[in-house]
């Protein structure tokens, strides 16, 4: 299309104003010079109100479609190892992947606050675009709204993912059975500690970086290693951390779990930061880890496949599913005692993702 | 699943607190007692991170998938004729329908502000659920985040729609050709005036109600009336109004348009309100109207099909597409003169949808 703006946006010193959300020429300029430039793909180039997408081969071969969505409000917007942009891509790709599906497309809704620096928006959008390209999951439709100063907080991003799964692949939180093995794909707490380290109120020194990453490649490797039914449950322990995710699965499947604290991989720096802040690492968010519940006879092969993948090198068997009417997560502590890993209680960690 | 909360949420006097966004037990209670209760369907009942969906028959028969997304930040949240809840359902259904697709599923991301009354949330969610049921388009996946007081504004909702279109149905803003007929499905400006009438700063008396409605039934009736290729373009003139939508289509298709002001349906009350507020009705948002560009030989049949549908009773032919390198929208005014309907200029109307 012919460009017909008086002058290009000032991407260095410009700011979002209410016109960018009004649907007129300023909105279109923002879309073209920031979003379309970064996300460029044939679907967006059509310039229509939505995207027209081919039917994926797995769908034609008896598979099913999968969708998941996630809102992102992380504060601060930039943190060691990532930012709200790549996070909003990884988070939703992971939700789709945890359904056993191959993620194919993303949609993205931005809610921007008046006065938000265009330079920050460009940085966020470029990070999203890079994450989306690396994952092979394009952003095919989008929307931008603007609220007045004080009615938002810089930049919120809601993404929805669409994927497709083979007919026999149906991992679910409802499928855990007594005797199954509980696996975590790597160290826990990295994302939450990285974000908290940037909060003004909590400023502390650490070199911990967010683990934010797209896990669909790891899931694919796991699914190729064993029969699909052997992978009962996949879930990414984001908000609420590992402790919450284990409780969710136990509740959905009406089982309990026994977990060995010493088996849970944790970076020493994360452990130190949690001690300093008085936080329990079990409830700290992760953005590039998954919990898998697998059939006991498949556990070794799943672990081997995970260890061979860059995002699963530190995967570990951390416990097993047991019959328990109370659906308790019992953890054998490093000191030989036992504690119940309850649902998150006490102060929540706001805006961690 | 067994209920295991100490007491149910106080849906009359309770408020959103930070715990509702922390991903733990309070989040789960909010999901179960507010969202799952209202949206109840087999996909949500699975309780997983995403929804598992059947492949629709049109997709198996050579069709294509369609997706569109929309963020909703309308202020105030409740207005004559609707609220942010039903709006967030209709808006995204309409974006999918404007691609010629049958909308099948929705995802919904909520960004709530700490302190937001649960009673208002219930009212919004119930309205969404009613709109979704009426349209036959269930909400199959969702997410809720909470920001601290002053970092948001009550309730924002981002929705994504997924649909499916038959292989030959491909309306696009790029398809308008000189000689084509421009149709609008009914009166313009109703939604914007209804919302503005509730703004404290603008308080004025009117009985205008928002036109918010799902248009996929109307689109279906239009597509059944004529060969698919005769419907070149479908677009809903939301933010930016009819004036902006006509300019968008002209720009995408590299054409101009000639429009007759007297042919555009407008409620007298809307016209009066616009005069009072000094607003041009051509730029006022609609949420239950569409613009269609159709082949000249099909125009009468399309109009007849629209007139037979409850949402198209006042459909009218308002102009025609012309060759024009400037891509101007020229309007013959009611007084016999001519004006260029330019892109929206001047003050935007913030948070109208």
XYZ file of C-alpha atoms in Angstrom:
706
model
C 0.000 0.000 0.000
C 1.162 3.537 -0.650
C 2.487 5.321 2.400
C 0.623 8.536 2.917
C 1.644 9.802 6.337
C 3.046 13.286 6.686
C 6.126 11.985 8.505
C 7.196 8.673 10.008
C 6.687 8.013 13.715
C 9.525 9.159 15.951
C 10.457 5.735 17.269
C 13.243 7.145 19.445
C 11.544 9.923 21.356
C 7.868 9.613 20.474
C 5.161 8.465 22.850
C 1.818 6.733 22.577
C -1.039 9.215 22.477
C -4.793 8.744 22.478
C -4.886 9.057 18.674
C -2.973 5.798 18.356
C -5.994 4.036 19.808
C -8.693 5.883 17.899
C -8.823 3.610 14.865
C -7.961 6.323 12.356
C -4.841 7.295 10.497
C -2.591 7.405 13.593
C -3.674 3.873 14.549
C -2.903 2.656 11.061
C 0.502 4.324 11.103
C 1.342 2.667 14.431
C 0.272 -0.700 13.030
C 2.316 -0.303 9.871
C 5.476 1.243 11.310
C 5.693 -0.786 14.532
C 3.608 -3.965 14.455
C 3.470 -4.952 10.772
C 7.141 -4.106 10.296
C 8.180 -6.431 13.123
C 5.682 -9.280 12.706
C 5.598 -9.130 8.906
C 3.964 -12.243 7.430
C 1.472 -12.992 4.633
C -1.511 -13.115 7.022
C -0.915 -9.636 8.412
C -0.071 -8.264 4.981
C -3.672 -8.894 3.906
C -4.658 -6.013 6.175
C -8.081 -7.397 7.060
C -9.843 -7.649 10.431
C -8.670 -11.211 10.936
C -6.393 -13.866 9.508
C -7.246 -16.591 7.048
C -5.343 -19.771 7.847
C -4.748 -23.095 6.123
C -6.084 -26.232 7.789
C -3.073 -28.076 9.276
C -2.388 -31.667 8.107
C -2.838 -33.178 11.590
C -6.360 -31.735 11.620
C -7.147 -33.406 8.333
C -5.775 -36.696 9.672
C -8.197 -37.006 12.557
C -6.454 -34.638 14.960
C -7.953 -31.825 16.944
C -7.438 -28.105 17.286
C -6.172 -26.617 20.508
C -6.402 -23.065 21.796
C -5.159 -21.307 24.924
C -4.848 -17.686 26.000
C -2.864 -15.710 28.503
C -2.790 -12.096 29.637
C 0.614 -10.584 30.428
C 1.058 -7.761 32.912
C 4.578 -8.429 34.186
C 6.227 -5.563 36.040
C 8.825 -4.347 35.266
C 8.392 -4.823 31.524
C 12.082 -5.626 31.030
C 13.968 -8.067 33.256
C 17.147 -10.160 33.055
C 16.642 -12.821 30.411
C 13.532 -11.382 28.811
C 10.681 -8.885 28.679
C 6.893 -8.823 28.391
C 7.219 -9.271 24.610
C 8.968 -12.635 24.422
C 7.132 -13.710 27.588
C 3.757 -13.160 25.920
C 4.862 -15.398 23.039
C 6.431 -18.133 25.156
C 3.661 -18.205 27.757
C 0.902 -18.903 25.282
C 2.935 -21.243 23.076
C 3.614 -23.240 26.235
C -0.061 -23.421 27.176
C -0.792 -24.845 23.727
C 2.175 -27.225 23.939
C 1.025 -28.493 27.366
C -2.099 -29.764 25.592
C 0.202 -31.953 23.480
C -0.359 -29.712 20.471
C 1.920 -28.187 17.869
C 1.470 -24.389 18.186
C 0.800 -22.769 14.817
C -0.404 -19.202 15.218
C -0.740 -16.405 17.761
C -3.011 -13.404 18.110
C -1.938 -10.419 20.215
C -3.981 -7.664 21.887
C -2.070 -4.685 23.246
C -3.470 -2.331 25.852
C -1.145 0.673 25.976
C -1.113 3.622 28.339
C -1.003 7.132 26.942
C 2.558 8.452 27.216
C 4.197 5.044 26.842
C 7.535 5.528 25.042
C 7.475 4.272 21.461
C 11.090 3.157 21.922
C 9.943 0.743 24.653
C 7.073 -0.461 22.492
C 9.454 -1.136 19.607
C 11.785 -3.049 21.917
C 8.875 -5.161 23.192
C 7.423 -5.796 19.748
C 10.839 -6.675 18.319
C 11.365 -9.132 21.163
C 7.936 -10.684 20.486
C 8.697 -10.929 16.802
C 12.077 -12.567 17.447
C 10.521 -15.072 19.882
C 7.725 -15.786 17.434
C 10.132 -16.361 14.548
C 12.441 -18.530 16.619
C 9.484 -20.651 17.675
C 8.055 -20.765 14.165
C 4.705 -19.452 15.427
C 3.711 -16.222 13.637
C 1.477 -13.488 15.067
C -1.342 -13.515 12.515
C -3.825 -11.030 13.990
C -3.627 -8.207 16.485
C -5.333 -5.269 18.106
C -4.203 -2.157 19.946
C -6.123 -0.055 22.422
C -4.936 3.011 24.294
C -6.081 4.147 27.745
C -5.389 7.542 29.309
C -2.461 8.067 31.626
C -3.190 6.502 35.004
C -5.766 4.047 33.643
C -3.222 1.391 32.726
C 0.430 0.707 33.355
C 2.553 1.044 30.260
C 1.857 -2.095 28.304
C -0.345 -5.146 28.789
C -0.381 -7.934 26.177
C -2.990 -10.679 25.854
C -2.079 -13.482 23.463
C -4.045 -16.463 22.194
C -2.409 -19.484 20.600
C -3.890 -21.935 18.153
C -2.354 -25.320 17.515
C -3.110 -28.804 16.390
C -2.602 -32.180 18.034
C -2.475 -35.701 16.702
C -5.574 -37.798 17.523
C -3.970 -39.972 20.197
C -2.190 -37.160 22.059
C -4.352 -35.989 24.954
C -2.332 -35.130 28.041
C -4.525 -33.643 30.760
C -4.365 -32.726 34.414
C -7.082 -35.342 34.908
C -4.935 -38.298 33.833
C -2.471 -38.736 36.710
C -2.738 -42.184 38.332
C -1.138 -43.675 41.429
C 2.269 -45.074 40.514
C 2.947 -42.458 37.832
C 6.230 -40.575 37.948
C 6.456 -36.790 38.400
C 9.167 -35.047 36.375
C 10.227 -31.407 36.236
C 12.159 -30.242 33.166
C 14.789 -28.165 34.974
C 15.587 -25.656 37.716
C 12.665 -23.872 39.337
C 12.165 -20.272 40.438
C 14.451 -18.559 37.899
C 11.804 -16.401 36.246
C 10.206 -15.149 39.431
C 13.526 -14.289 41.074
C 14.756 -12.505 37.923
C 11.631 -10.327 37.850
C 11.647 -9.637 41.590
C 15.308 -8.598 41.405
C 14.218 -5.654 39.273
C 11.507 -4.386 41.588
C 12.481 -1.090 43.146
C 11.103 -2.111 46.493
C 13.153 -5.319 46.576
C 16.379 -4.323 44.867
C 18.965 -7.037 45.427
C 22.004 -8.277 43.561
C 21.697 -11.481 41.601
C 22.709 -12.811 38.235
C 19.602 -14.956 37.900
C 17.967 -14.669 34.489
C 14.403 -15.563 33.577
C 14.066 -19.006 32.028
C 11.412 -17.730 29.599
C 11.413 -20.098 26.610
C 9.072 -21.889 24.223
C 8.688 -25.513 25.238
C 6.968 -27.029 22.213
C 10.216 -28.494 20.897
C 10.865 -30.231 24.203
C 7.306 -31.568 24.278
C 7.697 -32.855 20.747
C 10.880 -34.727 21.740
C 9.076 -36.261 24.734
C 6.097 -37.342 22.642
C 8.390 -38.990 20.111
C 10.122 -41.028 22.841
C 7.165 -42.993 24.200
C 3.569 -43.938 23.308
C 1.378 -40.853 23.673
C -0.777 -42.345 26.433
C 2.299 -42.709 28.656
C 2.499 -38.924 28.986
C -0.465 -38.365 31.271
C -0.089 -34.702 32.117
C 1.970 -31.763 30.919
C 1.778 -28.418 32.661
C 3.986 -25.357 32.884
C 4.396 -24.178 36.490
C 4.051 -20.429 35.891
C 2.185 -18.205 38.392
C 2.024 -20.034 41.697
C 5.064 -22.139 40.820
C 5.687 -25.861 41.117
C 3.764 -26.140 44.387
C 0.566 -24.791 42.867
C 0.884 -26.865 39.694
C 1.305 -30.107 41.647
C -1.767 -29.245 43.719
C -3.774 -28.458 40.589
C -2.934 -31.798 39.015
C -3.636 -33.679 42.257
C -6.995 -31.945 42.547
C -7.967 -32.592 38.916
C -6.942 -36.259 39.041
C -8.140 -36.841 42.608
C -4.791 -38.238 43.718
C -1.942 -37.268 46.028
C 1.773 -36.989 45.348
C 4.983 -37.738 47.211
C 7.833 -35.433 46.270
C 11.510 -35.472 47.282
C 12.787 -31.973 47.988
C 16.412 -32.951 47.312
C 15.464 -34.063 43.792
C 14.069 -30.682 42.724
C 16.655 -28.797 40.646
C 17.329 -25.281 41.967
C 20.095 -22.834 41.099
C 22.075 -21.881 44.226
C 21.532 -18.195 43.391
C 17.785 -18.725 43.264
C 17.873 -20.539 46.572
C 19.921 -17.703 48.078
C 17.566 -15.035 46.737
C 14.530 -16.867 48.099
C 16.162 -17.127 51.509
C 17.007 -13.423 51.449
C 13.443 -12.483 50.522
C 11.782 -15.042 52.756
C 10.073 -16.716 49.812
C 9.369 -20.383 49.219
C 10.852 -21.337 45.847
C 8.061 -23.864 45.372
C 5.659 -20.987 44.702
C 7.915 -18.900 42.472
C 6.937 -18.604 38.813
C 8.717 -20.358 35.957
C 8.320 -19.506 32.278
C 10.409 -22.147 30.560
C 9.792 -25.271 32.594
C 7.231 -28.020 32.535
C 5.948 -30.645 34.903
C 5.208 -34.022 33.351
C 3.341 -36.916 34.914
C 4.325 -40.074 33.048
C 3.617 -43.781 33.243
C 6.257 -45.492 35.391
C 7.469 -47.769 32.602
C 8.030 -44.742 30.317
C 9.801 -42.507 32.814
C 13.380 -43.408 31.917
C 12.837 -42.957 28.194
C 11.047 -39.630 28.700
C 13.867 -38.403 30.931
C 16.475 -39.487 28.388
C 14.642 -37.596 25.626
C 14.455 -34.524 27.856
C 18.129 -34.668 28.765
C 18.986 -34.719 25.069
C 17.064 -31.450 24.495
C 18.629 -28.058 25.346
C 15.617 -27.095 27.479
C 15.509 -30.372 29.398
C 19.166 -30.957 30.310
C 18.450 -30.745 34.006
C 15.162 -32.632 33.918
C 14.672 -34.702 37.048
C 12.305 -37.222 38.523
C 11.036 -35.479 41.636
C 8.336 -37.798 42.944
C 5.413 -40.069 42.287
C 1.641 -40.043 42.265
C -0.108 -41.834 45.144
C -3.693 -42.625 46.057
C -4.851 -39.998 48.603
C -8.385 -38.865 49.314
C -6.993 -35.613 50.700
C -5.092 -34.995 47.472
C -2.087 -33.880 49.510
C 1.341 -33.134 48.087
C 3.687 -34.587 50.732
C 7.294 -33.527 50.436
C 10.167 -35.378 52.040
C 12.411 -32.498 53.067
C 16.167 -32.375 52.628
C 16.463 -32.775 56.409
C 14.515 -36.024 56.453
C 11.232 -34.598 57.669
C 7.951 -34.290 55.814
C 5.822 -31.304 54.979
C 2.581 -30.785 53.135
C 3.034 -28.556 50.089
C -0.252 -26.697 50.365
C -1.840 -24.266 47.943
C -0.108 -20.909 47.921
C -0.905 -19.055 51.101
C 0.376 -15.777 52.467
C 1.245 -12.768 50.329
C 1.052 -13.329 46.594
C 3.771 -12.094 44.230
C 1.860 -9.702 42.015
C 2.483 -9.140 38.295
C 5.090 -11.841 37.907
C 3.963 -12.725 34.369
C -14.268 -31.634 41.426
C -14.829 -31.427 45.145
C -15.283 -27.940 46.498
C -12.776 -27.250 49.198
C -12.943 -23.522 49.873
C -13.583 -22.289 53.364
C -16.505 -20.166 52.208
C -17.943 -19.110 48.866
C -16.982 -15.742 47.369
C -19.158 -12.838 48.460
C -20.496 -12.005 45.032
C -22.594 -9.128 46.376
C -20.123 -7.105 48.382
C -16.740 -8.715 47.690
C -13.976 -7.139 45.667
C -11.099 -8.356 43.525
C -7.879 -8.541 45.505
C -4.330 -9.353 44.460
C -4.768 -12.980 45.552
C -7.302 -13.507 42.770
C -4.489 -13.005 40.285
C -1.812 -15.045 42.057
C -2.622 -18.382 40.465
C -3.315 -20.168 43.744
C -6.450 -21.175 45.550
C -8.110 -17.757 45.363
C -7.594 -17.671 41.584
C -9.107 -21.107 41.271
C -12.088 -20.113 43.401
C -12.696 -17.039 41.244
C -12.507 -19.195 38.112
C -14.906 -21.775 39.478
C -17.451 -19.508 41.159
C -17.549 -16.730 38.560
C -16.143 -17.767 35.179
C -16.762 -21.520 34.969
C -20.225 -21.123 36.477
C -21.245 -18.628 33.791
C -19.430 -20.010 30.743
C -19.921 -23.668 31.651
C -19.163 -25.958 28.706
C -17.333 -29.271 28.175
C -14.077 -27.565 27.101
C -13.787 -25.467 30.250
C -14.872 -28.376 32.421
C -11.673 -30.222 31.481
C -9.828 -27.690 33.634
C -6.625 -27.739 31.569
C -4.442 -24.870 30.357
C -6.172 -24.820 26.998
C -9.101 -26.225 25.090
C -9.182 -29.236 22.844
C -11.505 -28.676 19.901
C -12.986 -30.816 17.135
C -12.010 -30.001 13.560
C -15.056 -28.334 11.941
C -16.583 -29.960 8.832
C -15.888 -26.952 6.574
C -12.196 -27.335 7.409
C -12.272 -30.961 6.346
C -14.025 -29.992 3.111
C -11.271 -27.718 1.834
C -12.146 -24.639 3.885
C -9.845 -22.504 5.965
C -9.593 -21.423 9.564
C -10.038 -17.803 10.542
C -8.947 -15.975 13.660
C -9.316 -12.408 14.895
C -8.760 -10.666 18.206
C -9.920 -7.519 19.913
C -9.132 -5.769 23.171
C -12.015 -4.099 24.993
C -11.508 -1.095 27.270
C -14.852 0.670 26.911
C -15.630 3.275 29.540
C -18.006 3.250 31.291
C -18.289 -0.529 31.540
C -22.079 -0.438 31.450
C -24.039 1.629 28.928
C -27.548 1.660 27.460
C -27.964 -1.459 25.359
C -24.925 -3.349 26.607
C -21.718 -3.567 28.582
C -18.081 -4.546 28.104
C -19.063 -8.211 28.518
C -21.428 -8.666 25.585
C -19.364 -6.154 23.586
C -16.248 -8.309 23.940
C -18.196 -11.277 22.572
C -19.912 -9.417 19.730
C -16.827 -7.449 18.683
C -14.675 -10.494 18.092
C -17.439 -12.635 16.612
C -17.986 -9.820 14.136
C -14.310 -9.643 13.176
C -14.409 -13.367 12.410
C -17.712 -13.028 10.539
C -16.304 -10.160 8.423
C -13.779 -12.689 7.065
C -16.765 -14.672 5.773
C -16.264 -17.292 8.467
C -18.587 -19.108 10.836
C -17.386 -18.206 14.369
C -16.957 -21.305 16.526
C -15.034 -20.514 19.712
C -13.786 -17.624 21.809
C -10.950 -17.179 24.281
C -11.107 -14.402 26.890
C -8.336 -12.696 28.886
C -9.409 -10.482 31.767
C -7.194 -7.806 33.285
C -8.855 -6.710 36.509
C -7.960 -3.898 38.866
C -7.616 -4.606 42.558
C -10.764 -3.429 44.334
C -13.066 -4.075 41.378
C -16.486 -5.089 42.748
C -17.236 -8.787 42.283
C -20.865 -7.848 41.665
C -19.783 -5.863 38.592
C -17.575 -8.720 37.437
C -20.461 -11.163 37.757
C -22.716 -8.825 35.809
C -20.114 -8.540 33.038
C -19.354 -12.255 32.915
C -23.056 -13.140 32.903
C -23.600 -10.742 30.020
C -20.670 -12.310 28.124
C -22.017 -15.769 28.770
C -25.509 -14.799 27.591
C -24.113 -13.200 24.428
C -21.920 -16.214 23.806
C -24.813 -18.644 24.228
C -27.145 -16.584 22.076
C -24.518 -16.515 19.335
C -23.699 -20.201 19.740
C -20.017 -19.382 20.212
C -18.709 -20.722 23.548
C -15.800 -19.281 25.543
C -13.459 -22.299 25.597
C -10.348 -20.886 27.300
C -9.618 -17.940 29.539
C -7.155 -16.169 31.772
C -7.383 -13.626 34.562
C -4.730 -11.226 35.765
C -5.007 -8.635 38.536
C -3.142 -5.321 38.723
C -2.912 -3.084 41.787
C -5.292 -0.195 42.268
C -4.357 2.658 39.934
C -2.532 0.417 37.446
C -5.647 -0.470 35.477
C -9.227 0.710 35.244
C -11.703 -1.803 36.553
C -11.926 -4.389 33.826
C -10.304 -4.879 30.433
C -11.206 -7.905 28.290
C -9.256 -9.205 25.295
C -11.040 -11.838 23.228
C -9.901 -13.965 20.315
C -12.309 -15.725 17.992
C -11.726 -18.821 15.902
C -13.943 -19.741 13.004
C -14.060 -21.599 9.755
C -14.940 -20.505 6.226
C -15.938 -22.401 3.134
C -13.211 -22.562 0.470
C -14.768 -20.074 -1.953
C -15.667 -17.430 0.639
C -12.884 -14.850 0.835
C -14.209 -11.328 1.329
C -11.376 -8.849 1.851
C -10.785 -5.127 2.000
C -8.590 -5.624 -1.057
C -11.392 -6.779 -3.351
C -13.444 -3.622 -3.979
C -13.587 -2.730 -7.692
C -14.963 0.306 -9.532
C -18.670 -0.183 -10.153
C -19.235 -2.176 -6.955
C -22.041 -1.120 -4.638
C -21.472 0.044 -1.051
C -24.074 -1.087 1.492
C -24.434 -0.373 5.203
C -26.538 -2.760 7.279
C -28.417 -0.145 9.322
C -28.280 3.091 11.285
C -24.868 4.434 12.211
C -23.511 6.043 15.370
C -25.786 4.327 17.914
C -23.061 2.611 19.929
C -20.790 5.621 20.223
C -23.593 7.985 21.221
C -24.933 5.491 23.798
C -21.484 5.216 25.429
C -20.804 8.963 25.306
C -24.174 9.659 26.910
C -22.879 7.904 30.045
C -19.659 9.870 30.357
C -19.729 12.158 33.344
C -18.066 14.942 31.435
C -20.639 14.834 28.648
C -23.844 13.969 30.460
C -26.793 14.511 28.133
C -30.261 13.072 27.820
C -30.882 10.536 25.103
C -32.660 7.253 24.685
C -30.106 5.950 22.212
C -28.993 2.404 22.929
C -25.862 0.687 21.711
C -26.407 -1.490 18.640
C -23.975 -4.130 19.973
C -24.877 -7.423 18.317
C -23.322 -10.494 16.726
C -23.495 -10.232 12.947
C -22.581 -13.751 11.839
C -26.217 -14.670 11.215
C -26.675 -11.661 8.956
C -23.460 -12.501 7.082
C -24.635 -16.061 6.640
C -27.914 -14.839 5.141
C -26.012 -12.556 2.744
C -23.645 -15.333 1.660
C -26.575 -17.630 0.966
C -28.233 -15.046 -1.302
C -25.530 -14.643 -3.952
C -22.371 -16.350 -5.256
C -19.595 -15.862 -2.695
C -17.353 -13.870 -5.045
C -20.066 -11.205 -5.379
C -19.489 -10.176 -1.776
C -16.158 -8.432 -2.175
C -15.682 -6.889 1.252
C -17.312 -7.129 4.670
C -16.201 -4.903 7.503
C -17.716 -3.694 10.761
C -17.344 0.062 11.212
C -16.374 0.093 14.907
C -13.746 2.542 16.219
C -13.431 5.370 13.738
C -16.921 4.746 12.391
C -18.203 4.478 8.836
C -15.891 7.225 7.582
C -12.764 5.398 8.675
C -13.961 2.025 7.383
C -14.698 3.403 3.926
C -11.226 4.981 3.838
C -9.607 1.714 4.927
C -11.312 -0.241 2.162
C -10.489 2.425 -0.438
C -6.838 2.359 0.638
C -6.591 -1.426 0.616
C -8.271 -1.772 -2.778
C -6.687 1.358 -4.278
C -10.027 2.805 -5.322
C -12.240 5.749 -4.435
C -15.896 5.835 -3.431
C -18.866 8.101 -4.035
C -21.330 8.150 -1.168
C -24.745 9.797 -0.841
C -25.210 11.359 2.597
C -28.998 11.206 2.367
C -28.849 7.433 1.871
C -27.013 6.741 5.151
C -29.485 5.560 7.814
C -29.244 7.587 11.040
C -31.585 7.707 14.022
C -32.850 11.281 14.584
C -31.738 11.030 18.234
C -28.224 10.114 17.162
C -28.141 12.992 14.731
C -29.371 15.351 17.469
C -26.773 14.114 19.948
C -23.970 14.508 17.419
C -25.081 18.046 16.694
C -25.201 18.820 20.417
C -21.699 17.427 20.968
C -20.222 18.809 17.773
C -19.354 15.334 16.507
C -19.484 13.970 12.972
C -21.626 10.829 12.994
C -19.471 9.383 10.220
C -16.695 8.802 12.763
C -18.826 7.451 15.609
C -18.370 3.786 16.519
C -20.884 1.051 15.697
C -20.904 -2.433 17.212
C -23.706 -4.170 15.361
C -23.384 -2.871 11.815
C -21.442 -3.908 8.771
C -20.344 -2.334 5.538
C -20.500 -4.567 2.478
C -19.011 -3.931 -0.925
C -20.853 -6.101 -3.429
C -20.841 -6.730 -7.168
C -23.415 -4.453 -8.849
C -25.466 -7.321 -10.285
C -25.768 -8.881 -6.790
C -26.672 -5.733 -4.878
C -30.439 -6.098 -4.994
C -30.402 -9.716 -3.848
C -27.960 -8.966 -1.037
C -30.122 -6.055 0.117
C -33.250 -8.221 0.026
C -31.525 -10.901 2.135
C -30.402 -8.231 4.614
C -33.864 -6.681 4.857
C -35.257 -10.113 5.727
C -32.857 -10.452 8.690
C -33.596 -8.719 12.031
C -30.159 -7.045 12.048
C -30.407 -5.798 8.465
C -33.902 -4.332 8.288
C -32.609 -0.848 7.611
C -29.793 -1.914 5.286
C -29.236 0.657 2.547
C -27.218 1.193 -0.566
C -25.154 4.278 0.264
C -22.796 4.623 -2.683
C -20.476 3.021 -5.194
C -16.827 2.294 -5.756
C -15.041 4.420 -8.365
C -11.576 4.489 -9.892
C -9.568 7.181 -8.069
C -5.797 7.413 -7.685
C -6.311 9.603 -4.616
C -8.527 6.944 -3.042
C -10.911 9.676 -1.912
C -14.304 9.094 -0.338
C -16.452 11.814 -1.925
C -19.800 12.411 -0.264
C -22.686 14.153 -1.951
C -24.154 16.095 0.953
C -27.838 16.374 1.747
C -27.662 19.991 0.606
C -26.367 19.085 -2.854
C -22.714 19.925 -2.261
C -19.763 17.565 -2.049
C -17.229 16.912 0.689
C -14.279 14.612 1.058
C -14.772 12.159 3.938
C -11.174 12.114 5.148
C -9.548 9.919 7.738
C -10.583 10.824 11.258
C -8.936 14.051 12.267
C -9.317 16.213 15.351
C -9.937 14.845 18.809
C -10.458 11.112 19.007
C -13.205 9.569 21.137
C -11.253 7.487 23.625
C -12.338 4.122 25.028
C -15.435 3.754 22.932
C -15.062 -0.036 22.628
